[in-house]
Coordinates of C-alpha atoms and ligand atoms in Angstrom, one line a residue:
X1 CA -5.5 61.0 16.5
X2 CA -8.8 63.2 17.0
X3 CA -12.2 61.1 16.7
X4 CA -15.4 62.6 16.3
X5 CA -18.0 59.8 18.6
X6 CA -21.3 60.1 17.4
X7 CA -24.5 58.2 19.5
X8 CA -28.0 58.2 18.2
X9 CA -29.5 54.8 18.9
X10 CA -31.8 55.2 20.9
X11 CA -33.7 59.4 22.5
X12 CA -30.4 60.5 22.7
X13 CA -28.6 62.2 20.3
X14 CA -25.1 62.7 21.5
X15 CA -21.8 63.7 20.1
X16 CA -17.7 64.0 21.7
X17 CA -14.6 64.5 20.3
X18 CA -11.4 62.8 21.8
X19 CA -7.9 62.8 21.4
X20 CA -5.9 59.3 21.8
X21 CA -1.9 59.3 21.6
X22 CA 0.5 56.5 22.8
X23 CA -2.1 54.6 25.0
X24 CA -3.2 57.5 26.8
X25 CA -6.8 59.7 25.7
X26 CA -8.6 63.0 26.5
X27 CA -12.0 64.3 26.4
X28 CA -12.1 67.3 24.3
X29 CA -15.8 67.9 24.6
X30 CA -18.8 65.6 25.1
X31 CA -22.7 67.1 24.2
X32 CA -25.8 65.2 24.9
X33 CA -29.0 66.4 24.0
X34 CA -31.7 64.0 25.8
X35 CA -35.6 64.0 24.2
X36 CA -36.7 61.9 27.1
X37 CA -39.2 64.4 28.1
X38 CA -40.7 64.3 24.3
X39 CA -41.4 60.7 24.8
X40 CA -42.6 60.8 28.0
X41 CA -45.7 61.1 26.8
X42 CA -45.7 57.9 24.8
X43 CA -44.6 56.5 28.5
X44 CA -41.0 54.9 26.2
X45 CA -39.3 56.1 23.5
X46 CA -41.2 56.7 19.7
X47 CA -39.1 55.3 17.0
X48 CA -40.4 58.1 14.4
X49 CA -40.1 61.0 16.9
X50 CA -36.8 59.7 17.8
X51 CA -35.4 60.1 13.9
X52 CA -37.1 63.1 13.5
X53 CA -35.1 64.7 16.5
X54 CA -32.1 63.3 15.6
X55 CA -32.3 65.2 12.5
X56 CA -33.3 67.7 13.7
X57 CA -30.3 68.6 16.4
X58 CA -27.1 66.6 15.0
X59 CA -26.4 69.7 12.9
X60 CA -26.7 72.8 15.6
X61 CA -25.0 70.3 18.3
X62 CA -22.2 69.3 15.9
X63 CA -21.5 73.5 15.4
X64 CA -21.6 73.8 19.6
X65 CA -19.3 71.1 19.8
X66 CA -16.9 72.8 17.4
X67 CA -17.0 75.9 18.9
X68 CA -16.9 74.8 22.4
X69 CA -13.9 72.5 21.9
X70 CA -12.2 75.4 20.0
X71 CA -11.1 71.9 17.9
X72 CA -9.5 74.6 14.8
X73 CA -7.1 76.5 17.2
X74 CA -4.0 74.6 16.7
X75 CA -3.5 71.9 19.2
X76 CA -0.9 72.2 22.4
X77 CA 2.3 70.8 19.3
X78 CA 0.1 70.0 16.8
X79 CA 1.5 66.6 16.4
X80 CA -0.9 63.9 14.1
X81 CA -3.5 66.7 14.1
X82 CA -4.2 67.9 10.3
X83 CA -4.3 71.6 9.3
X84 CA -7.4 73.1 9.0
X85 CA -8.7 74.3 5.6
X86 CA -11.9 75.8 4.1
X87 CA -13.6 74.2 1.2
X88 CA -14.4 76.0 -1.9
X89 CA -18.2 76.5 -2.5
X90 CA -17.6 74.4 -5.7
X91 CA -16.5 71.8 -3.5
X92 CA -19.3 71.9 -1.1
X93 CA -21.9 72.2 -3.5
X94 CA -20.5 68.7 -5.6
X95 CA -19.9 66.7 -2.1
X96 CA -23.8 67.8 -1.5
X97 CA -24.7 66.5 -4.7
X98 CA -23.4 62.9 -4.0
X99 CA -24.9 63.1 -0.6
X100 CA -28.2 63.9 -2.5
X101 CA -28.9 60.6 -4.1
X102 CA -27.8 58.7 -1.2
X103 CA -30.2 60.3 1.6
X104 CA -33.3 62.7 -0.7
X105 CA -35.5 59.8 0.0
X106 CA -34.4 58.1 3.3
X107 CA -33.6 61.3 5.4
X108 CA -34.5 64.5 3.7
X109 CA -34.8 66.8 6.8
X110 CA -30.9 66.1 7.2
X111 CA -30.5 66.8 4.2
X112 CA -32.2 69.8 4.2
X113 CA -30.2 70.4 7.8
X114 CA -27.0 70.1 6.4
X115 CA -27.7 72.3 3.5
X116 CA -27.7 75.8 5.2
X117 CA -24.5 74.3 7.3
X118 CA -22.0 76.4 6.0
X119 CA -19.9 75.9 9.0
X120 CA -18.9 72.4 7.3
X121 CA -17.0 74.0 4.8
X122 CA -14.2 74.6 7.1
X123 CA -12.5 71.0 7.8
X124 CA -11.7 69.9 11.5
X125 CA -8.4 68.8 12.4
X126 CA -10.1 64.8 12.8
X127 CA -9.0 62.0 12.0
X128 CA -12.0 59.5 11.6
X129 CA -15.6 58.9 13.0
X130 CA -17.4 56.8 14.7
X131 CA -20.6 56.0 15.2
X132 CA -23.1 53.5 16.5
X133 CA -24.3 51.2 14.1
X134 CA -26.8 48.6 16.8
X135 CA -28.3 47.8 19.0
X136 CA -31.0 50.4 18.9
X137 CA -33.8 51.6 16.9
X138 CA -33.4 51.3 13.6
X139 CA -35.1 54.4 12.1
X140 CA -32.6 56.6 14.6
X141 CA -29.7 54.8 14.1
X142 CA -29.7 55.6 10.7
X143 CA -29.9 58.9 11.5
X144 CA -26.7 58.8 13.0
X145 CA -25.0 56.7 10.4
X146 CA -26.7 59.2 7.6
X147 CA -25.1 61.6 9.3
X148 CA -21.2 59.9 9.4
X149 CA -21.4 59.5 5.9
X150 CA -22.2 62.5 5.2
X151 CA -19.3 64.2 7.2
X152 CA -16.9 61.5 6.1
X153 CA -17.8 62.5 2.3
X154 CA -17.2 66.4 2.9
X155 CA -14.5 66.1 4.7
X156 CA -13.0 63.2 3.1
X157 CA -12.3 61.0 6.8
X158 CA -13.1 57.9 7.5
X159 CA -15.8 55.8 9.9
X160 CA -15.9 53.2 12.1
X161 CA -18.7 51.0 12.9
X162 CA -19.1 50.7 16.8
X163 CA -21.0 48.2 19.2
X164 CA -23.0 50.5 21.5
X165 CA -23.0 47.7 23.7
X166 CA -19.8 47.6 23.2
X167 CA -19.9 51.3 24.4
X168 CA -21.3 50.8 27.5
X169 CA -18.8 48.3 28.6
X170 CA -15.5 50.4 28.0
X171 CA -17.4 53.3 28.8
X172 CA -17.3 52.4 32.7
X173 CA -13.4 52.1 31.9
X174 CA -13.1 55.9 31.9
X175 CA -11.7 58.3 33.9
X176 CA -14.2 61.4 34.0
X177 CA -13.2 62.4 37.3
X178 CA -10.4 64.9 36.1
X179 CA -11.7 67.9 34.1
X180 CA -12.3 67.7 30.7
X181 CA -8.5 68.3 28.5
X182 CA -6.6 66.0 30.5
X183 CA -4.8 63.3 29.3
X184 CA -5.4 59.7 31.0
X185 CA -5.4 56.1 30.9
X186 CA -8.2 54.1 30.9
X187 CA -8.6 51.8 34.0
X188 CA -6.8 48.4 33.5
X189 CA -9.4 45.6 33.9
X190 CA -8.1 42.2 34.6
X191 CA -9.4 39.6 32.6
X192 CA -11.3 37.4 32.0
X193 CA -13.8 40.1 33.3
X194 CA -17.5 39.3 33.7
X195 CA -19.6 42.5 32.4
X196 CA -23.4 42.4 33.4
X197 CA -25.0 44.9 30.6
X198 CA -28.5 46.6 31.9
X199 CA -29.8 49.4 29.3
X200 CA -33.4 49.7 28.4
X201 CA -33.4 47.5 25.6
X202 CA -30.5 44.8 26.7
X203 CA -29.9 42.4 30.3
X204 CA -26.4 40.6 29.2
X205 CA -23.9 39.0 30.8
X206 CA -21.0 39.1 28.7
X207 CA -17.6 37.2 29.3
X208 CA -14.4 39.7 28.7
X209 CA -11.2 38.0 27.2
X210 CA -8.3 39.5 25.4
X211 CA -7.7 39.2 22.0
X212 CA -4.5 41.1 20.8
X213 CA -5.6 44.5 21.3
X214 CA -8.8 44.2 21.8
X215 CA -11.5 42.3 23.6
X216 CA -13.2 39.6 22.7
X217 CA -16.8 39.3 23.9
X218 CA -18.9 36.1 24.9
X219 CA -22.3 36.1 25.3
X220 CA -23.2 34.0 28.6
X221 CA -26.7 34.6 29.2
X222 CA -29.4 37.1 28.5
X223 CA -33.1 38.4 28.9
X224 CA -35.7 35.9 27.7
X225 CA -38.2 38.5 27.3
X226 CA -37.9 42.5 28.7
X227 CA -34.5 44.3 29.0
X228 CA -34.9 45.3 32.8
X229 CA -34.8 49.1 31.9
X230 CA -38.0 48.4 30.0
X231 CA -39.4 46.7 32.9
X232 CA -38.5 49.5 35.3
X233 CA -40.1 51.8 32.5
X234 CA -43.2 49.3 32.2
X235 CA -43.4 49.3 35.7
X236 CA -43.3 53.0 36.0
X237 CA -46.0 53.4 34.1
X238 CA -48.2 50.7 36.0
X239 CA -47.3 53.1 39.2
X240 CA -48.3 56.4 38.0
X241 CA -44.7 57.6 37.3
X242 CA -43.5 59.2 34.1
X243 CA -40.8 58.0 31.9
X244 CA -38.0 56.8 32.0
X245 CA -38.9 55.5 34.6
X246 CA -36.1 54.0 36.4
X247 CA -34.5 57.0 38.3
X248 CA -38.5 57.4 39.6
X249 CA -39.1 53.9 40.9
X250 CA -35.5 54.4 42.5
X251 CA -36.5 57.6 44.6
X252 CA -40.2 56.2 45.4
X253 CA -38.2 52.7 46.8
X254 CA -36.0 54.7 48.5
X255 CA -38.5 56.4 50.7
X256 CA -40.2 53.7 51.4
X257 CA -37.1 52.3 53.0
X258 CA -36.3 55.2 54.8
X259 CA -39.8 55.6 56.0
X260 CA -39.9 51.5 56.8
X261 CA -42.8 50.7 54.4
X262 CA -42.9 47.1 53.2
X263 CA -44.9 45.6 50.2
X264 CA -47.8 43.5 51.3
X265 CA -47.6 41.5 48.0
X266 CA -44.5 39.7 47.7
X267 CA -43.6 39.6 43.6
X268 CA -41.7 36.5 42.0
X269 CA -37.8 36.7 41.5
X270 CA -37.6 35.3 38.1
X271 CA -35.9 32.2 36.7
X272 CA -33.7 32.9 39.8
X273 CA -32.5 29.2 39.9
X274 CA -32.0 28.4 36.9
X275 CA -29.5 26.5 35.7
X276 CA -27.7 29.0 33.7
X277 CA -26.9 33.2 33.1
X278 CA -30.7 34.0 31.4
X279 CA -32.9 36.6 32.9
X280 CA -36.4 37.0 32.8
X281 CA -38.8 40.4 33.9
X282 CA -41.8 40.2 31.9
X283 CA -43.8 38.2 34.7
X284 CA -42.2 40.6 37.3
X285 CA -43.7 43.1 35.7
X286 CA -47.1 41.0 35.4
X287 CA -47.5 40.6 38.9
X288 CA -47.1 44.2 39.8
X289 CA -49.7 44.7 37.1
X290 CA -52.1 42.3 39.3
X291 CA -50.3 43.5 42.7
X292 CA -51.8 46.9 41.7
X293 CA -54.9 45.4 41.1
X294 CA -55.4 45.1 45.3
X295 CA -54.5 48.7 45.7
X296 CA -56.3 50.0 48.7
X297 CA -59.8 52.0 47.5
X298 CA -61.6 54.3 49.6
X299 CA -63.4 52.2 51.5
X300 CA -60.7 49.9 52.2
X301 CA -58.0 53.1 52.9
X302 CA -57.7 52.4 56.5
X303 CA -56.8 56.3 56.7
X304 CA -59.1 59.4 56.7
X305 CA -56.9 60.6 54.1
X306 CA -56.6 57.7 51.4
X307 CA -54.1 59.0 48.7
X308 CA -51.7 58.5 51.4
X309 CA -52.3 54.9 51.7
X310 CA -52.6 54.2 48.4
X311 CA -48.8 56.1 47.8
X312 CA -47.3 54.2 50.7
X313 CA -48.8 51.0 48.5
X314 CA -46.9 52.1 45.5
X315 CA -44.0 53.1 47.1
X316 CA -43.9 49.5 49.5
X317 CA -43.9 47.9 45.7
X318 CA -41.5 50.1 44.4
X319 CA -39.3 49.0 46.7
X320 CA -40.3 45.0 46.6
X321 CA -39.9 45.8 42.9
X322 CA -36.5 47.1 43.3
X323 CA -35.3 44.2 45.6
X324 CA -36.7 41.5 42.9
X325 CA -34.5 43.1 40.3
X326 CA -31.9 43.6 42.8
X327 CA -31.3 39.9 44.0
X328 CA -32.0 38.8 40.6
X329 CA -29.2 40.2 38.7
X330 CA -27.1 40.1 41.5
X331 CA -27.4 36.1 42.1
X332 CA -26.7 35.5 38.2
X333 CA -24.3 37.5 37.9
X334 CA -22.5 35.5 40.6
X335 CA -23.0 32.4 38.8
X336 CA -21.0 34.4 35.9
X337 CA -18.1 35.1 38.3
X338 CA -17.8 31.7 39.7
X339 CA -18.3 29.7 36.2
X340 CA -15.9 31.8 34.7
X341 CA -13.7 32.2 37.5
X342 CA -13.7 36.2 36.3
X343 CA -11.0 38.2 37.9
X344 CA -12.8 41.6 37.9
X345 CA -16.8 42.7 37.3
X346 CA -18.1 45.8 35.0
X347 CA -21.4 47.1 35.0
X348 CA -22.2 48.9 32.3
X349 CA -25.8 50.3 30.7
X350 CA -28.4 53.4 31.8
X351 CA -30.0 51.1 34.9
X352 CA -26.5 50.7 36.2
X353 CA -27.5 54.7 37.5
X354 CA -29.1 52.8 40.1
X355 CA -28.7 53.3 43.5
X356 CA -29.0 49.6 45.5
X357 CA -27.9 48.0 43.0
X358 CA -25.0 49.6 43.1
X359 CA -24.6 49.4 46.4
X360 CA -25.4 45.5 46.2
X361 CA -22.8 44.8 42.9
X362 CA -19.9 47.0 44.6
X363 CA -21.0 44.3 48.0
X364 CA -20.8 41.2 45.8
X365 CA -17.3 42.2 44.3
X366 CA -16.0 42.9 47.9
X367 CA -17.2 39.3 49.3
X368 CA -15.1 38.1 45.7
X369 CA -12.6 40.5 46.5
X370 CA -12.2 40.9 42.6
X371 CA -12.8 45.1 41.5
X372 CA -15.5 46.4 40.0
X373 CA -15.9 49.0 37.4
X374 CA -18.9 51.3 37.1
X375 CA -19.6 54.2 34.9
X376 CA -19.5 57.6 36.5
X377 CA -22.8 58.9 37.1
X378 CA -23.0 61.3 33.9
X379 CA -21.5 59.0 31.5
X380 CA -24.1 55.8 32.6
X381 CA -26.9 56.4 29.7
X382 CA -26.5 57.1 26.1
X383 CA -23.1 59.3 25.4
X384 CA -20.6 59.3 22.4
X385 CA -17.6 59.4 24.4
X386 CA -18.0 55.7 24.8
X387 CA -18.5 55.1 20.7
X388 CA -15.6 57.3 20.2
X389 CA -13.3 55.6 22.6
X390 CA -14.3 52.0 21.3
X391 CA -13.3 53.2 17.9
X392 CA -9.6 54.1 19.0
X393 CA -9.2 51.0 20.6
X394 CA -10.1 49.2 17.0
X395 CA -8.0 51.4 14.5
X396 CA -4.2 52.9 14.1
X397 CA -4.4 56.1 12.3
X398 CA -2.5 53.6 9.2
X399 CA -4.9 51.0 9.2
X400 CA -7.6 51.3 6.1
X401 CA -10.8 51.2 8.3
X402 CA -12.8 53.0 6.4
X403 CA -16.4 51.8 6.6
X404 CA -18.4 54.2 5.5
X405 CA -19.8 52.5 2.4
X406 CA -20.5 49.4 4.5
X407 CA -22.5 50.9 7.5
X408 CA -25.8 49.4 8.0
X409 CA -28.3 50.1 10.9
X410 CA -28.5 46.7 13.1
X411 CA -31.2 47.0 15.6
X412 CA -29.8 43.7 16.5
X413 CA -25.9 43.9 16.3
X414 CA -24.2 41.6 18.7
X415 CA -21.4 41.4 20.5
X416 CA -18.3 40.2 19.2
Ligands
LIG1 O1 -28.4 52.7 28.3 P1 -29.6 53.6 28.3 O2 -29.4 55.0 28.6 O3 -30.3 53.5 27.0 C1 -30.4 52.3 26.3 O4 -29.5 51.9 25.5 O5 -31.5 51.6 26.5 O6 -30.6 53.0 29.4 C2 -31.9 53.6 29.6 C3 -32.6 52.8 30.7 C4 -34.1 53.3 30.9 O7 -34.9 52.1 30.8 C5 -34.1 53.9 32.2 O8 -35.4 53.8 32.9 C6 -33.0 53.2 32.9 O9 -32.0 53.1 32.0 N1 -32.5 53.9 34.1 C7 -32.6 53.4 35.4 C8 -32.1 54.4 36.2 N2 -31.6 55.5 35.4 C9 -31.9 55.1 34.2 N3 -33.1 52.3 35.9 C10 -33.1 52.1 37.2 N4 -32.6 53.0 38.1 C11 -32.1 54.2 37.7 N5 -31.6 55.1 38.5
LIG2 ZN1 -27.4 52.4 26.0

């Protein structure tokens, strides 16, 4: 079975095709295209420049994904794969006609996209879709949804709704170290697993049991106020560094280590004893907000040359920021382990790129002696190889899945 994975919840718009055939899988081709850099500007992501972009770039990345996974050559035997064929224009034109009440209003410019797209015409050997449906921005997620419904009428397919949380946790399940064509398993994870979830707009911890099949997901405890990407992003900001500012905070605390520079100002670690799995990093982010506040000035510099006091001051909070975070996650997500006596960890999300903490989870799961399962480095933010594995894991090529009349953007969705 050949699914077509497609991401656009959040500045990412992303698409991959896989192959899945008696419990094993393989990447046939994965495409991201990022618009961080557009929305660095904004210092976070724009919800409206986000769905313009998206509909803007799923068409011309949906043609290099074709071509680059030379997906209508027939396949090594050709088994469960369908037979390419071409649509009529008469065909084209009536599918576009149903696809013009449903999206004139809502999404026009991917309307208009998909309108000169005569590469469509020709149907893919796939077998279904799937595509993000929440948590995210709304106004982008329906982007992406727009855009299933609209391959699923021309090429008569159907979609399946997928968790992007959800994602991010059987995404650190894959094997991406092999190139990309080769058939694999994905890592066995004992259960019940404890998965700590850390994206820019989510801090979860998230209890993994089976359920036939599947998973089945329980919430333990989350972030009463900022995910902690957007407090490394907030923070970021209050330091002079661009967004997303995670990876920058990671370098700047990195040198400040190597180079032995402490904070002055110690910050708060956050509901760090209490009673149960929530988080908290708005007030972290506060009192780097104040901590900047005593920033050395001219007179105060210490140095002839002041900018280099006043960087080694950003860089010693970088790195007391950095710790907070660090021992903050890391002590509840310990709790999670012991209370649910959880027989392997996965960290999952776009801040689980981060160096020390990393280093400090892959630590904790040694002392346990329990494994741990991290995404690879280039699968850790957005990508649609995760939505389009979670989708083979939920449907048989016979079961009646279809849910492409039922989609709905949930900037909410949770976890189930
Ligand atoms: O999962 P993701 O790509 O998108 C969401 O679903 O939110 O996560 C993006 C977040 C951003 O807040 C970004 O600053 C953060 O991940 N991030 C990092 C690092 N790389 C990305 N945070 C800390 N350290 C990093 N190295
Ligand atoms: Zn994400």
């Amino acid at each position: 079975m050949i699914t077509l994975g497609i991401e656009t919840s959040c500045d990412e718009t992303a698409l991959a095709l896989i192959e899945t055939r008696g419990g094993k899988y393989r990447v046939i081709e994965s495409l991201i295209h990022s618009q961080a850099e557009l929305h660095s500007v904004y210092g976070g992501v724009f919800p409206t420049l986000a769905k313009r972009e998206h509909s803007k770039n799923l068409v011309p990345l949906l043609k290099k994904l074709l071509e680059k996974s030379e997906i209508y050559a027939t396949s090594e035997d050709g088994a469960g794969t369908k037979i390419p064929t071409t649509l009529t224009d008469e065909e084209f034109g009536s599918a576009m006609a149903a696809l013009t009440n449903l999206l004139a209003l809502k999404n026009s410019d991917l309307l208009e996209s998909i309108k000169g797209a005569d590469f469509l015409k020709k149907i893919p050997p796939i077998d279904q879709i799937a595509v993000t449906e929440g948590p995210g921005l709304e106004p982008a997620l329906w982007v992406g949804i727009n855009f299933a419904r609209i391959l699923s009428t021309i090429w008569k397919i159907p979609v399946v709704a997928v968790n992007h949380m959800e994602g991010h946790i059987v995404g650190s399940l894959l094997q991406t170290d092999k190139p990309y064509g080769t058939w694999q398993k994905l890592k066995e994870l004992p259960l019940p697993a404890v998965a700590l979830l850390i994206s820019g707009g989510h801090t979860e911890l998230v209890k993994i049991e089976t359920a036939s099949e599947t998973y089945k997901y329980t919430i333990l405890g989350r972030t009463k106020d900022d995910a902690v990407g957007e407090a490394f992003d907030k923070v970021a900001r209050l330091l002079g560094l661009p967004y997303p500012g995670g990876p920058h905070i990671s370098k700047l605390a990195h040198e400040a280590r190597e180079k032995g520079l402490a904070s002055l100002i110690k910050l708060p670690r956050p509901m760090i004893g209490s009673n149960d799995c929530d988080f908290s990093f708005s007030g972290l982010k506060t009192a780097v907000l104040y901590a900047m506040k005593k920033i050395p000035t001219k007179s105060e510099g210490g140095t002839a040359d002041n900018t280099t006091s006043q960087q080694d001051f950003k860089a010693g909070l970088a790195r007391e920021f950095e710790d907070a975070v660090a021992e903050t996650l890391d002590k509840k997500l310990r709790r999670a382990i012991d209370e649910q006596n959880a027989k392997a960890i996965v960290i999952g999300g776009g801040v689980s790129a981060n160096r020390l903490l990393r280093e400090r989870f892959n630590k904790t799961a040694e002392e346990y002696g329990i494994p741990i399962f991290l995404p690879d480095h280039h699968i850790s933010g957005d990508n649609a190889l995760m939505i389009a594995l979670v989708a083979t894991m939920k449907s048989s090529p016979e079961s009646d899945h279809d849910a492409s009349k039922t989609l709905h953007a949930n900037g909410t969705k949770k976890l189930s």
